[in-house]
PDB file of C-alpha atoms in Angstrom:
ATOM      1  CA  MET A 843      63.921  -3.195  16.153  1.00  0.00           C
ATOM      2  CA  SER A 844      67.105  -3.804  17.933  1.00  0.00           C
ATOM      3  CA  VAL A 845      67.477  -6.438  20.573  1.00  0.00           C
ATOM      4  CA  THR A 846      69.771  -5.420  23.388  1.00  0.00           C
ATOM      5  CA  SER A 847      71.637  -7.982  25.356  1.00  0.00           C
ATOM      6  CA  ASN A 848      71.123  -7.637  29.109  1.00  0.00           C
ATOM      7  CA  SER A 849      74.094  -9.149  30.969  1.00  0.00           C
ATOM      8  CA  THR A 850      72.577  -8.805  34.437  1.00  0.00           C
ATOM      9  CA  LEU A 851      71.256 -11.858  36.209  1.00  0.00           C
ATOM     10  CA  ALA A 852      67.628 -12.338  36.887  1.00  0.00           C
ATOM     11  CA  PRO A 853      66.604 -11.558  40.498  1.00  0.00           C
ATOM     12  CA  LYS A 854      65.898 -15.257  41.027  1.00  0.00           C
ATOM     13  CA  HIS A 855      69.479 -16.174  40.131  1.00  0.00           C
ATOM     14  CA  GLN A 856      70.909 -13.328  42.222  1.00  0.00           C
ATOM     15  CA  ARG A 857      69.114 -14.654  45.324  1.00  0.00           C
ATOM     16  CA  LEU A 858      70.375 -18.171  44.611  1.00  0.00           C
ATOM     17  CA  ILE A 859      73.966 -16.959  44.372  1.00  0.00           C
ATOM     18  CA  LEU A 860      73.615 -14.957  47.617  1.00  0.00           C
ATOM     19  CA  VAL A 861      72.173 -17.988  49.423  1.00  0.00           C
ATOM     20  CA  LEU A 862      75.021 -20.190  48.167  1.00  0.00           C
ATOM     21  CA  ILE A 863      77.650 -17.648  49.254  1.00  0.00           C
ATOM     22  CA  ALA A 864      76.024 -17.303  52.703  1.00  0.00           C
ATOM     23  CA  LEU A 865      75.893 -21.091  53.067  1.00  0.00           C
ATOM     24  CA  PHE A 866      79.559 -21.376  52.110  1.00  0.00           C
ATOM     25  CA  VAL A 867      80.537 -18.686  54.645  1.00  0.00           C
ATOM     26  CA  LEU A 868      78.543 -20.406  57.428  1.00  0.00           C
ATOM     27  CA  ILE A 869      80.122 -23.789  56.715  1.00  0.00           C
ATOM     28  CA  ALA A 870      83.606 -22.250  56.601  1.00  0.00           C
ATOM     29  CA  ALA A 871      83.028 -20.407  59.903  1.00  0.00           C
ATOM     30  CA  GLY A 872      81.742 -23.597  61.547  1.00  0.00           C
ATOM     31  CA  LEU A 873      84.748 -25.599  60.383  1.00  0.00           C
ATOM     32  CA  LEU A 874      87.162 -22.915  61.586  1.00  0.00           C
ATOM     33  CA  ALA A 875      85.462 -22.759  64.997  1.00  0.00           C
ATOM     34  CA  ALA A 876      85.507 -26.547  65.363  1.00  0.00           C
ATOM     35  CA  TRP A 877      89.163 -26.714  64.352  1.00  0.00           C
ATOM     36  CA  GLY A 878      90.093 -23.933  66.793  1.00  0.00           C
ATOM     37  CA  LEU A 879      88.191 -25.459  69.722  1.00  0.00           C
ATOM     38  CA  ARG A 880      89.462 -28.970  69.065  1.00  0.00           C
ATOM     39  CA  SER A 881      92.646 -28.356  71.020  1.00  0.00           C
ATOM     40  CA  GLN A 882      90.747 -26.605  73.835  1.00  0.00           C
ATOM     41  CA  ALA A 883      88.190 -29.326  74.488  1.00  0.00           C
ATOM     42  CA  ASP A 884      88.737 -31.638  77.440  1.00  0.00           C
ATOM     43  CA  TYR A 885      87.003 -34.959  77.015  1.00  0.00           C
ATOM     44  CA  PHE A 886      85.220 -36.395  80.056  1.00  0.00           C
ATOM     45  CA  TYR A 887      86.250 -39.893  81.128  1.00  0.00           C
ATOM     46  CA  LEU A 888      85.035 -42.204  83.862  1.00  0.00           C
ATOM     47  CA  PRO A 889      87.438 -44.781  85.336  1.00  0.00           C
ATOM     48  CA  GLU A 890      85.614 -47.451  83.304  1.00  0.00           C
ATOM     49  CA  ASP A 891      86.301 -45.515  80.095  1.00  0.00           C
ATOM     50  CA  ILE A 892      90.013 -45.265  80.887  1.00  0.00           C
ATOM     51  CA  ALA A 893      90.188 -49.003  81.635  1.00  0.00           C
ATOM     52  CA  GLU A 894      88.410 -49.939  78.382  1.00  0.00           C
ATOM     53  CA  ASN A 895      89.832 -47.352  76.003  1.00  0.00           C
ATOM     54  CA  PRO A 896      92.547 -45.174  77.556  1.00  0.00           C
ATOM     55  CA  PRO A 897      93.292 -41.813  75.935  1.00  0.00           C
ATOM     56  CA  GLU A 898      96.728 -41.209  74.495  1.00  0.00           C
ATOM     57  CA  PRO A 899      99.221 -40.038  77.141  1.00  0.00           C
ATOM     58  CA  GLY A 900      99.515 -36.280  77.414  1.00  0.00           C
ATOM     59  CA  ARG A 901      96.041 -35.504  76.074  1.00  0.00           C
ATOM     60  CA  ALA A 902      94.005 -33.106  78.231  1.00  0.00           C
ATOM     61  CA  ILE A 903      90.979 -34.869  79.710  1.00  0.00           C
ATOM     62  CA  ARG A 904      88.590 -34.614  82.651  1.00  0.00           C
ATOM     63  CA  LEU A 905      88.339 -37.571  85.006  1.00  0.00           C
ATOM     64  CA  GLY A 906      85.202 -37.944  87.099  1.00  0.00           C
ATOM     65  CA  GLY A 907      84.307 -40.390  89.825  1.00  0.00           C
ATOM     66  CA  VAL A 908      84.438 -40.942  93.570  1.00  0.00           C
ATOM     67  CA  VAL A 909      87.541 -40.678  95.768  1.00  0.00           C
ATOM     68  CA  GLN A 910      88.314 -44.214  96.932  1.00  0.00           C
ATOM     69  CA  ASN A 911      88.128 -44.719 100.695  1.00  0.00           C
ATOM     70  CA  GLY A 912      91.564 -45.042 102.288  1.00  0.00           C
ATOM     71  CA  SER A 913      93.412 -43.840  99.201  1.00  0.00           C
ATOM     72  CA  ILE A 914      94.312 -40.229 100.071  1.00  0.00           C
ATOM     73  CA  ARG A 915      97.920 -39.762 101.119  1.00  0.00           C
ATOM     74  CA  THR A 916     100.322 -36.827 101.132  1.00  0.00           C
ATOM     75  CA  LEU A 917     103.638 -37.413  99.376  1.00  0.00           C
ATOM     76  CA  ASN A 918     107.035 -36.553 100.852  1.00  0.00           C
ATOM     77  CA  ASP A 919     107.146 -33.017  99.432  1.00  0.00           C
ATOM     78  CA  GLY A 920     104.133 -32.129 101.620  1.00  0.00           C
ATOM     79  CA  VAL A 921     102.288 -30.459  98.748  1.00  0.00           C
ATOM     80  CA  THR A 922     101.445 -33.313  96.393  1.00  0.00           C
ATOM     81  CA  ILE A 923      98.633 -35.697  97.234  1.00  0.00           C
ATOM     82  CA  ALA A 924      97.942 -39.078  95.719  1.00  0.00           C
ATOM     83  CA  PHE A 925      94.569 -40.791  95.679  1.00  0.00           C
ATOM     84  CA  ALA A 926      92.464 -43.084  93.536  1.00  0.00           C
ATOM     85  CA  VAL A 927      89.243 -42.307  91.687  1.00  0.00           C
ATOM     86  CA  VAL A 928      86.778 -45.178  91.315  1.00  0.00           C
ATOM     87  CA  GLY A 929      83.745 -45.570  89.126  1.00  0.00           C
ATOM     88  CA  ARG A 930      80.537 -47.573  89.310  1.00  0.00           C
ATOM     89  CA  GLU A 931      82.200 -50.785  88.198  1.00  0.00           C
ATOM     90  CA  GLY A 932      85.021 -50.515  90.747  1.00  0.00           C
ATOM     91  CA  ASN A 933      87.778 -49.568  88.304  1.00  0.00           C
ATOM     92  CA  ALA A 934      90.334 -47.336  90.024  1.00  0.00           C
ATOM     93  CA  VAL A 935      92.588 -44.728  88.430  1.00  0.00           C
ATOM     94  CA  PRO A 936      95.572 -43.476  90.474  1.00  0.00           C
ATOM     95  CA  VAL A 937      95.752 -39.673  90.592  1.00  0.00           C
ATOM     96  CA  THR A 938      98.383 -37.197  91.753  1.00  0.00           C
ATOM     97  CA  TYR A 939      97.651 -33.525  92.388  1.00  0.00           C
ATOM     98  CA  ARG A 940      99.949 -30.703  93.449  1.00  0.00           C
ATOM     99  CA  GLY A 941      98.167 -27.660  94.781  1.00  0.00           C
ATOM    100  CA  ILE A 942      95.493 -26.426  97.142  1.00  0.00           C
ATOM    101  CA  VAL A 943      92.895 -29.086  97.832  1.00  0.00           C
ATOM    102  CA  PRO A 944      89.221 -27.990  97.933  1.00  0.00           C
ATOM    103  CA  ASP A 945      87.586 -28.066 101.370  1.00  0.00           C
ATOM    104  CA  LEU A 946      84.949 -30.561 100.233  1.00  0.00           C
ATOM    105  CA  PHE A 947      87.565 -33.015  98.946  1.00  0.00           C
ATOM    106  CA  VAL A 948      87.237 -36.077 101.194  1.00  0.00           C
ATOM    107  CA  GLU A 949      87.223 -39.832 100.756  1.00  0.00           C
ATOM    108  CA  GLY A 950      83.963 -41.128  99.372  1.00  0.00           C
ATOM    109  CA  SER A 951      83.017 -37.808  97.766  1.00  0.00           C
ATOM    110  CA  GLY A 952      82.636 -36.994  94.098  1.00  0.00           C
ATOM    111  CA  VAL A 953      85.519 -35.374  92.260  1.00  0.00           C
ATOM    112  CA  ILE A 954      86.277 -34.048  88.796  1.00  0.00           C
ATOM    113  CA  ALA A 955      89.961 -33.680  87.934  1.00  0.00           C
ATOM    114  CA  ASN A 956      91.342 -31.864  84.897  1.00  0.00           C
ATOM    115  CA  GLY A 957      94.719 -33.073  83.709  1.00  0.00           C
ATOM    116  CA  ARG A 958      96.582 -35.650  81.669  1.00  0.00           C
ATOM    117  CA  LEU A 959      97.180 -39.381  81.793  1.00  0.00           C
ATOM    118  CA  ALA A 960     100.902 -40.103  82.220  1.00  0.00           C
ATOM    119  CA  GLU A 961     102.805 -42.957  80.570  1.00  0.00           C
ATOM    120  CA  GLY A 962     102.590 -45.177  83.664  1.00  0.00           C
ATOM    121  CA  GLY A 963      98.798 -44.905  83.867  1.00  0.00           C
ATOM    122  CA  THR A 964      98.722 -42.315  86.658  1.00  0.00           C
ATOM    123  CA  PHE A 965      96.448 -39.347  86.069  1.00  0.00           C
ATOM    124  CA  GLU A 966      98.288 -36.078  86.766  1.00  0.00           C
ATOM    125  CA  ALA A 967      95.618 -33.572  87.792  1.00  0.00           C
ATOM    126  CA  GLU A 968      96.101 -29.851  87.270  1.00  0.00           C
ATOM    127  CA  THR A 969      92.818 -28.810  88.916  1.00  0.00           C
ATOM    128  CA  LEU A 970      90.417 -30.545  91.295  1.00  0.00           C
ATOM    129  CA  LEU A 971      86.716 -29.874  91.647  1.00  0.00           C
ATOM    130  CA  ALA A 972      85.004 -31.442  94.634  1.00  0.00           C
ATOM    131  CA  LYS A 973      81.385 -32.341  94.048  1.00  0.00           C
ATOM    132  CA  HIS A 974      78.766 -32.233  96.760  1.00  0.00           C
ATOM    133  CA  ASP A 975      75.084 -33.008  96.955  1.00  0.00           C
ATOM    134  CA  GLU A 976      72.280 -30.501  97.399  1.00  0.00           C
ATOM    135  CA  ASN A 977      72.195 -31.213 101.149  1.00  0.00           C
ATOM    136  CA  TYR A 978      75.416 -29.342 101.874  1.00  0.00           C
ATOM    137  CA  THR A 979      75.940 -28.445 105.516  1.00  0.00           C
ATOM    138  CA  PRO A 980      78.777 -26.168 106.674  1.00  0.00           C
ATOM    139  CA  ARG A 981      81.319 -27.862 108.934  1.00  0.00           C
ATOM    140  CA  GLU A 982      80.282 -25.624 111.825  1.00  0.00           C
ATOM    141  CA  LEU A 983      76.743 -27.025 111.668  1.00  0.00           C
ATOM    142  CA  GLU A 984      77.588 -30.695 111.147  1.00  0.00           C
ATOM    143  CA  GLY A 985      76.177 -32.958 113.823  1.00  0.00           C
ATOM    144  CA  LEU A 986      73.514 -30.508 114.970  1.00  0.00           C
ATOM    145  CA  SER A 987      69.880 -31.493 114.972  1.00  0.00           C
ATOM    146  CA  ASP A 988      67.559 -29.729 112.535  1.00  0.00           C
ATOM    147  CA  GLU A 989      66.088 -27.625 115.362  1.00  0.00           C
ATOM    148  CA  ALA A 990      69.485 -26.530 116.658  1.00  0.00           C
ATOM    149  CA  MET A 991      70.629 -25.753 113.117  1.00  0.00           C
ATOM    150  CA  HIS A 992      67.579 -23.550 112.518  1.00  0.00           C
ATOM    151  CA  GLU A 993      68.212 -21.719 115.816  1.00  0.00           C
ATOM    152  CA  VAL A 994      71.803 -20.952 114.802  1.00  0.00           C
ATOM    153  CA  LEU A 995      70.672 -19.771 111.381  1.00  0.00           C
ATOM    154  CA  GLU A 996      67.950 -17.552 112.872  1.00  0.00           C
ATOM    155  CA  GLU A 997      70.419 -16.024 115.343  1.00  0.00           C
ATOM    156  CA  SER A 998      72.914 -15.244 112.586  1.00  0.00           C
ATOM    157  CA  ALA A 999      70.158 -13.747 110.402  1.00  0.00           C
ATOM    158  CA  ALA A1000      68.973 -11.510 113.270  1.00  0.00           C
ATOM    159  CA  GLN A1001      72.423  -9.964 113.693  1.00  0.00           C
TER     160      GLN A1001
END
């Protein structure tokens, strides 16, 4: 009787090797995705976070808070605005923004600014997002009673 040597792996070992290869590929893909998105991610900061642990200058971040009352002013070029964003603890971060300001951007309202912290501590915003609550009322309807507002809405719906 001759004994032949079978060089193929047992099915159990083949499955183990396939599982290990699949696991390796998944880990490699996850690491590549994380490395690629690392430079795209904007970290969210509150004014308190910037006061306690400021990010390195030039790093893209998102700053969220409330526009400080009395802080909005237009600079000499007529396009750039400067204002301050405050948090719950009263820390204020000076912000400059050059561009079109959202309609809902007013003092005392919530704001999220995307940009970078400059060397002097001023946040240079590239985009502004004005936050509003769920009770938004168009400017045309501000100051109207609930009954008058419903009448206007019914008239516009009938047309």
